[in-house]
């Protein structure tokens, strides 16, 4: 087997998740880690037994022996890093949101196509086994024609005005926060599972804390500790804490379903409360990230059911996403492994049709996000382009 040489840029929450998941992919060697300082990069490289470390991500780009790059840095860095990697002939796996704007995302889609390289975006959450089960049951017609799509992605880690993270700063995180950061996972999953496209929407956003207290020190994702005393400085906030979106969905351009979703980073008690519910003419299904190994099935004329993840009992195509027998839970880290495995299989075999969220899926989310921003500003319904 030809082994693929890859590098990871960023050693925060996601950098470490990528490094762990990459160890579970058979045909890949991580050969370099890039961080903001050589000391940080060396510490991660020692921990993950990676030979090379650098404090300058351009070292990765300049190394012709590196085939692929994982970009696990804050959003503003995605575009320059992905662009440089494609230009240097490297395959790219970039975290979501793909870029800071649709124009940047479009440029990446075009560059990838021109270079004939593989490109993936980190919408890993669609690869929970029971999300795939819902998708395959929908394809088999178990729910009939989908009428209603609803759900949320709710968190509480930015509830207090003393909570801070780079996602709050539009120069680093982009013009949207809750919707770009977590609402994008909901819409990616909703389109992937239903096979429908969001065609128009009406969105209403709220910034509950127009000023937040920035702690002098760390602001790493999910790093706040209750009650920790911190010295702070007041910072103006323009990105949204909460958004609610009504939407229409089409099938092959024909109007079909209605939907409603919320994205919140201020919902006390909800940690990563992603919920997707679909209801059709024959039945419904509901899945929750916080209980990912269960899929609720709703019936009008029979008792409802809860399916437990068990590859032996699942749809055959969905069970390809479940690597452990029934009773052994699979969770968040496994979704990354499933995505990476498919990405590297496609790099190893250029004849394979990509079977993972691609750059164009990242662009799709940017277009849905643009429409939501425009709708919230205009206080009106907005069309979402294809
Ligand atoms: P984080 O703040 O925990 O880590 C970001 C890391 O990037 C930090 O260690 C920082 O020092 C490093 N970094 C910044 N600029 C850099 C540069 N020029 N060179 C090298 N390293 C640099 O942030 P987190 O949560 O890891 O998020 C990173 C990205 O991953 C974001 O785009 C986020 O949206 C995405 N994400 C995706 C998730 C998923 O489930 N798909 C989950 C969490 C984050
Ligand atoms: C923070 O809101 C975050 O880490 C997001 O950036 C991820 O995409 C989500 O999966 C978990 O929460």
mmCIF file of N, CA and C in Angstrom, residues 131-207:
data_model
loop_
_atom_site.group_PDB
_atom_site.id
_atom_site.type_symbol
_atom_site.label_atom_id
_atom_site.label_comp_id
_atom_site.label_asym_id
_atom_site.label_seq_id
_atom_site.Cartn_x
_atom_site.Cartn_y
_atom_site.Cartn_z
ATOM 1 N N UNK A 131 -27.061 8.688 12.158
ATOM 2 C CA UNK A 131 -27.432 9.709 11.166
ATOM 3 C C UNK A 131 -27.440 9.061 9.783
ATOM 4 N N UNK A 132 -26.447 8.206 9.549
ATOM 5 C CA UNK A 132 -26.436 7.477 8.274
ATOM 6 C C UNK A 132 -27.631 6.534 8.163
ATOM 7 N N UNK A 133 -28.035 5.940 9.295
ATOM 8 C CA UNK A 133 -29.215 5.057 9.274
ATOM 9 C C UNK A 133 -30.460 5.861 8.880
ATOM 10 N N UNK A 134 -30.590 7.062 9.446
ATOM 11 C CA UNK A 134 -31.743 7.922 9.112
ATOM 12 C C UNK A 134 -31.710 8.260 7.618
ATOM 13 N N UNK A 135 -30.511 8.590 7.116
ATOM 14 C CA UNK A 135 -30.358 8.928 5.690
ATOM 15 C C UNK A 135 -30.779 7.756 4.798
ATOM 16 N N UNK A 136 -30.294 6.555 5.141
ATOM 17 C CA UNK A 136 -30.589 5.402 4.275
ATOM 18 C C UNK A 136 -32.056 4.995 4.373
ATOM 19 N N UNK A 137 -32.656 5.137 5.556
ATOM 20 C CA UNK A 137 -34.097 4.833 5.679
ATOM 21 C C UNK A 137 -34.917 5.840 4.866
ATOM 22 N N UNK A 138 -34.479 7.089 4.888
ATOM 23 C CA UNK A 138 -35.187 8.100 4.071
ATOM 24 C C UNK A 138 -35.076 7.749 2.591
ATOM 25 N N UNK A 139 -33.886 7.351 2.159
ATOM 26 C CA UNK A 139 -33.696 6.968 0.748
ATOM 27 C C UNK A 139 -34.567 5.774 0.379
ATOM 28 N N UNK A 140 -34.737 4.854 1.324
ATOM 29 C CA UNK A 140 -35.540 3.643 1.051
ATOM 30 C C UNK A 140 -37.038 3.956 1.092
ATOM 31 N N UNK A 141 -37.397 5.187 1.430
ATOM 32 C CA UNK A 141 -38.805 5.576 1.430
ATOM 33 C C UNK A 141 -39.529 5.291 2.736
ATOM 34 N N UNK A 142 -38.783 4.948 3.807
ATOM 35 C CA UNK A 142 -39.441 4.580 5.074
ATOM 36 C C UNK A 142 -40.277 5.712 5.657
ATOM 37 N N UNK A 143 -39.924 6.955 5.350
ATOM 38 C CA UNK A 143 -40.669 8.090 5.922
ATOM 39 C C UNK A 143 -41.618 8.722 4.900
ATOM 40 N N UNK A 144 -41.666 8.173 3.695
ATOM 41 C CA UNK A 144 -42.476 8.780 2.628
ATOM 42 C C UNK A 144 -41.815 10.059 2.139
ATOM 43 N N UNK A 145 -42.633 10.989 1.634
ATOM 44 C CA UNK A 145 -42.096 12.284 1.192
ATOM 45 C C UNK A 145 -41.908 13.179 2.414
ATOM 46 N N UNK A 146 -40.733 13.783 2.528
ATOM 47 C CA UNK A 146 -40.458 14.607 3.718
ATOM 48 C C UNK A 146 -41.258 15.910 3.634
ATOM 49 N N UNK A 147 -41.972 16.196 4.722
ATOM 50 C CA UNK A 147 -42.790 17.413 4.802
ATOM 51 C C UNK A 147 -42.139 18.465 5.704
ATOM 52 N N UNK A 148 -41.577 17.978 6.826
ATOM 53 C CA UNK A 148 -41.108 18.901 7.870
ATOM 54 C C UNK A 148 -39.704 18.504 8.325
ATOM 55 N N UNK A 149 -38.817 19.508 8.422
ATOM 56 C CA UNK A 149 -37.449 19.297 8.910
ATOM 57 C C UNK A 149 -37.235 20.292 10.044
ATOM 58 N N UNK A 150 -36.855 19.807 11.215
ATOM 59 C CA UNK A 150 -36.690 20.761 12.305
ATOM 60 C C UNK A 150 -35.565 20.344 13.237
ATOM 61 N N UNK A 151 -35.091 21.299 14.013
ATOM 62 C CA UNK A 151 -34.023 20.957 14.946
ATOM 63 C C UNK A 151 -33.280 22.156 15.448
ATOM 64 N N UNK A 152 -32.126 21.859 16.034
ATOM 65 C CA UNK A 152 -31.333 22.907 16.668
ATOM 66 C C UNK A 152 -29.890 22.452 16.787
ATOM 67 N N UNK A 153 -28.983 23.412 16.949
ATOM 68 C CA UNK A 153 -27.667 23.120 17.524
ATOM 69 C C UNK A 153 -27.525 24.110 18.666
ATOM 70 N N UNK A 154 -27.635 23.592 19.888
ATOM 71 C CA UNK A 154 -27.626 24.455 21.069
ATOM 72 C C UNK A 154 -26.463 24.114 21.987
ATOM 73 N N UNK A 155 -25.778 25.167 22.440
ATOM 74 C CA UNK A 155 -24.650 25.039 23.371
ATOM 75 C C UNK A 155 -24.807 26.082 24.475
ATOM 76 N N UNK A 156 -23.976 25.945 25.524
ATOM 77 C CA UNK A 156 -24.015 26.979 26.569
ATOM 78 C C UNK A 156 -22.653 27.562 26.902
ATOM 79 N N UNK A 157 -21.630 27.200 26.146
ATOM 80 C CA UNK A 157 -20.268 27.584 26.575
ATOM 81 C C UNK A 157 -19.970 29.067 26.409
ATOM 82 N N UNK A 158 -20.851 29.824 25.731
ATOM 83 C CA UNK A 158 -20.665 31.275 25.623
ATOM 84 C C UNK A 158 -21.833 32.017 26.286
ATOM 85 N N UNK A 159 -22.442 31.367 27.299
ATOM 86 C CA UNK A 159 -23.611 31.967 27.965
ATOM 87 C C UNK A 159 -23.270 33.254 28.715
ATOM 88 N N UNK A 160 -22.169 33.260 29.444
ATOM 89 C CA UNK A 160 -21.881 34.416 30.310
ATOM 90 C C UNK A 160 -21.127 35.506 29.551
ATOM 91 N N UNK A 161 -21.329 36.748 29.995
ATOM 92 C CA UNK A 161 -20.610 37.835 29.319
ATOM 93 C C UNK A 161 -19.110 37.773 29.599
ATOM 94 N N UNK A 162 -18.729 36.900 30.521
ATOM 95 C CA UNK A 162 -17.291 36.703 30.793
ATOM 96 C C UNK A 162 -16.712 35.566 29.946
ATOM 97 N N UNK A 163 -17.551 34.918 29.137
ATOM 98 C CA UNK A 163 -17.038 33.865 28.240
ATOM 99 C C UNK A 163 -16.467 34.533 26.989
ATOM 100 N N UNK A 164 -15.338 34.057 26.554
ATOM 101 C CA UNK A 164 -14.682 34.643 25.372
ATOM 102 C C UNK A 164 -13.986 33.567 24.558
ATOM 103 N N UNK A 165 -13.945 33.759 23.265
ATOM 104 C CA UNK A 165 -13.225 32.859 22.363
ATOM 105 C C UNK A 165 -12.997 33.626 21.067
ATOM 106 N N UNK A 166 -12.016 33.190 20.273
ATOM 107 C CA UNK A 166 -11.732 33.882 19.005
ATOM 108 C C UNK A 166 -12.945 33.908 18.074
ATOM 109 N N UNK A 167 -13.889 32.966 18.208
ATOM 110 C CA UNK A 167 -15.063 32.935 17.325
ATOM 111 C C UNK A 167 -15.911 34.202 17.461
ATOM 112 N N UNK A 168 -15.772 34.900 18.609
ATOM 113 C CA UNK A 168 -16.576 36.104 18.844
ATOM 114 C C UNK A 168 -16.065 37.275 18.006
ATOM 115 N N UNK A 169 -14.792 37.252 17.674
ATOM 116 C CA UNK A 169 -14.157 38.355 16.926
ATOM 117 C C UNK A 169 -14.353 38.132 15.422
ATOM 118 N N UNK A 170 -15.086 39.020 14.736
ATOM 119 C CA UNK A 170 -15.359 38.781 13.304
ATOM 120 C C UNK A 170 -14.114 38.751 12.435
ATOM 121 N N UNK A 171 -13.042 39.375 12.893
ATOM 122 C CA UNK A 171 -11.810 39.353 12.083
ATOM 123 C C UNK A 171 -11.181 37.950 12.085
ATOM 124 N N UNK A 172 -11.489 37.171 13.101
ATOM 125 C CA UNK A 172 -10.889 35.825 13.220
ATOM 126 C C UNK A 172 -11.911 34.732 12.899
ATOM 127 N N UNK A 173 -13.144 34.954 13.364
ATOM 128 C CA UNK A 173 -14.168 33.914 13.191
ATOM 129 C C UNK A 173 -15.069 34.138 11.989
ATOM 130 N N UNK A 174 -15.109 35.394 11.506
ATOM 131 C CA UNK A 174 -16.012 35.721 10.396
ATOM 132 C C UNK A 174 -17.206 36.508 10.889
ATOM 133 N N UNK A 175 -18.037 37.002 9.948
ATOM 134 C CA UNK A 175 -19.131 37.899 10.312
ATOM 135 C C UNK A 175 -20.262 37.226 11.087
ATOM 136 N N UNK A 176 -20.348 35.894 11.028
ATOM 137 C CA UNK A 176 -21.373 35.162 11.783
ATOM 138 C C UNK A 176 -20.678 34.248 12.783
ATOM 139 N N UNK A 177 -21.315 34.050 13.942
ATOM 140 C CA UNK A 177 -20.738 33.106 14.917
ATOM 141 C C UNK A 177 -21.599 31.856 15.061
ATOM 142 N N UNK A 178 -22.751 31.962 15.786
ATOM 143 C CA UNK A 178 -23.520 30.739 16.074
ATOM 144 C C UNK A 178 -23.910 30.004 14.793
ATOM 145 N N UNK A 179 -24.370 30.755 13.788
ATOM 146 C CA UNK A 179 -24.831 30.098 12.559
ATOM 147 C C UNK A 179 -23.676 29.505 11.767
ATOM 148 N N UNK A 180 -22.548 30.245 11.671
ATOM 149 C CA UNK A 180 -21.407 29.716 10.912
ATOM 150 C C UNK A 180 -20.772 28.543 11.649
ATOM 151 N N UNK A 181 -20.651 28.691 12.958
ATOM 152 C CA UNK A 181 -19.903 27.715 13.751
ATOM 153 C C UNK A 181 -20.675 26.410 13.935
ATOM 154 N N UNK A 182 -21.955 26.511 14.265
ATOM 155 C CA UNK A 182 -22.706 25.285 14.573
ATOM 156 C C UNK A 182 -23.975 25.134 13.726
ATOM 157 N N UNK A 183 -24.605 26.268 13.346
ATOM 158 C CA UNK A 183 -25.772 26.168 12.445
ATOM 159 C C UNK A 183 -25.385 25.477 11.143
ATOM 160 N N UNK A 184 -24.123 25.676 10.710
ATOM 161 C CA UNK A 184 -23.673 25.051 9.449
ATOM 162 C C UNK A 184 -23.685 23.527 9.559
ATOM 163 N N UNK A 185 -23.400 22.993 10.750
ATOM 164 C CA UNK A 185 -23.473 21.530 10.920
ATOM 165 C C UNK A 185 -24.927 21.070 10.730
ATOM 166 N N UNK A 186 -25.874 21.845 11.299
ATOM 167 C CA UNK A 186 -27.291 21.452 11.168
ATOM 168 C C UNK A 186 -27.688 21.407 9.692
ATOM 169 N N UNK A 187 -27.380 22.485 8.950
ATOM 170 C CA UNK A 187 -27.833 22.537 7.551
ATOM 171 C C UNK A 187 -27.115 21.496 6.693
ATOM 172 N N UNK A 188 -25.831 21.251 6.989
ATOM 173 C CA UNK A 188 -25.133 20.205 6.222
ATOM 174 C C UNK A 188 -25.820 18.855 6.448
ATOM 175 N N UNK A 189 -26.141 18.568 7.705
ATOM 176 C CA UNK A 189 -26.781 17.289 8.027
ATOM 177 C C UNK A 189 -28.185 17.210 7.437
ATOM 178 N N UNK A 190 -28.931 18.320 7.528
ATOM 179 C CA UNK A 190 -30.320 18.316 7.042
ATOM 180 C C UNK A 190 -30.371 18.038 5.536
ATOM 181 N N UNK A 191 -29.480 18.666 4.768
ATOM 182 C CA UNK A 191 -29.487 18.422 3.308
ATOM 183 C C UNK A 191 -28.971 17.015 2.997
ATOM 184 N N UNK A 192 -27.944 16.595 3.729
ATOM 185 C CA UNK A 192 -27.354 15.268 3.492
ATOM 186 C C UNK A 192 -28.380 14.163 3.777
ATOM 187 N N UNK A 193 -29.102 14.288 4.867
ATOM 188 C CA UNK A 193 -30.039 13.222 5.266
ATOM 189 C C UNK A 193 -31.294 13.233 4.401
ATOM 190 N N UNK A 194 -31.823 14.405 4.118
ATOM 191 C CA UNK A 194 -33.108 14.457 3.395
ATOM 192 C C UNK A 194 -32.943 14.377 1.881
ATOM 193 N N UNK A 195 -31.744 14.732 1.371
ATOM 194 C CA UNK A 195 -31.567 14.811 -0.081
ATOM 195 C C UNK A 195 -32.269 16.030 -0.675
ATOM 196 N N UNK A 196 -32.807 16.897 0.188
ATOM 197 C CA UNK A 196 -33.482 18.125 -0.265
ATOM 198 C C UNK A 196 -32.501 19.300 -0.165
ATOM 199 N N UNK A 197 -32.852 20.398 -0.842
ATOM 200 C CA UNK A 197 -31.994 21.592 -0.809
ATOM 201 C C UNK A 197 -32.747 22.754 -0.183
ATOM 202 N N UNK A 198 -32.086 23.495 0.689
ATOM 203 C CA UNK A 198 -32.687 24.717 1.228
ATOM 204 C C UNK A 198 -32.767 25.732 0.082
ATOM 205 N N UNK A 199 -33.984 26.217 -0.194
ATOM 206 C CA UNK A 199 -34.174 27.076 -1.371
ATOM 207 C C UNK A 199 -34.431 28.538 -0.995
ATOM 208 N N UNK A 200 -35.055 28.766 0.155
ATOM 209 C CA UNK A 200 -35.266 30.139 0.630
ATOM 210 C C UNK A 200 -35.388 30.090 2.144
ATOM 211 N N UNK A 201 -35.172 31.244 2.771
ATOM 212 C CA UNK A 201 -35.203 31.236 4.242
ATOM 213 C C UNK A 201 -35.469 32.628 4.810
ATOM 214 N N UNK A 202 -35.824 32.609 6.093
ATOM 215 C CA UNK A 202 -36.057 33.851 6.833
ATOM 216 C C UNK A 202 -35.396 33.693 8.197
ATOM 217 N N UNK A 203 -34.449 34.578 8.504
ATOM 218 C CA UNK A 203 -33.606 34.364 9.676
ATOM 219 C C UNK A 203 -33.635 35.563 10.613
ATOM 220 N N UNK A 204 -33.602 35.278 11.905
ATOM 221 C CA UNK A 204 -33.628 36.331 12.920
ATOM 222 C C UNK A 204 -32.533 36.036 13.940
ATOM 223 N N UNK A 205 -31.599 36.973 14.103
ATOM 224 C CA UNK A 205 -30.434 36.731 14.968
ATOM 225 C C UNK A 205 -30.436 37.699 16.147
ATOM 226 N N UNK A 206 -29.740 37.285 17.220
ATOM 227 C CA UNK A 206 -29.646 38.145 18.394
ATOM 228 C C UNK A 206 -28.255 38.057 19.021
ATOM 229 N N UNK A 207 -27.712 39.221 19.362
ATOM 230 C CA UNK A 207 -26.482 39.282 20.172
ATOM 231 C C UNK A 207 -26.923 39.758 21.552
#
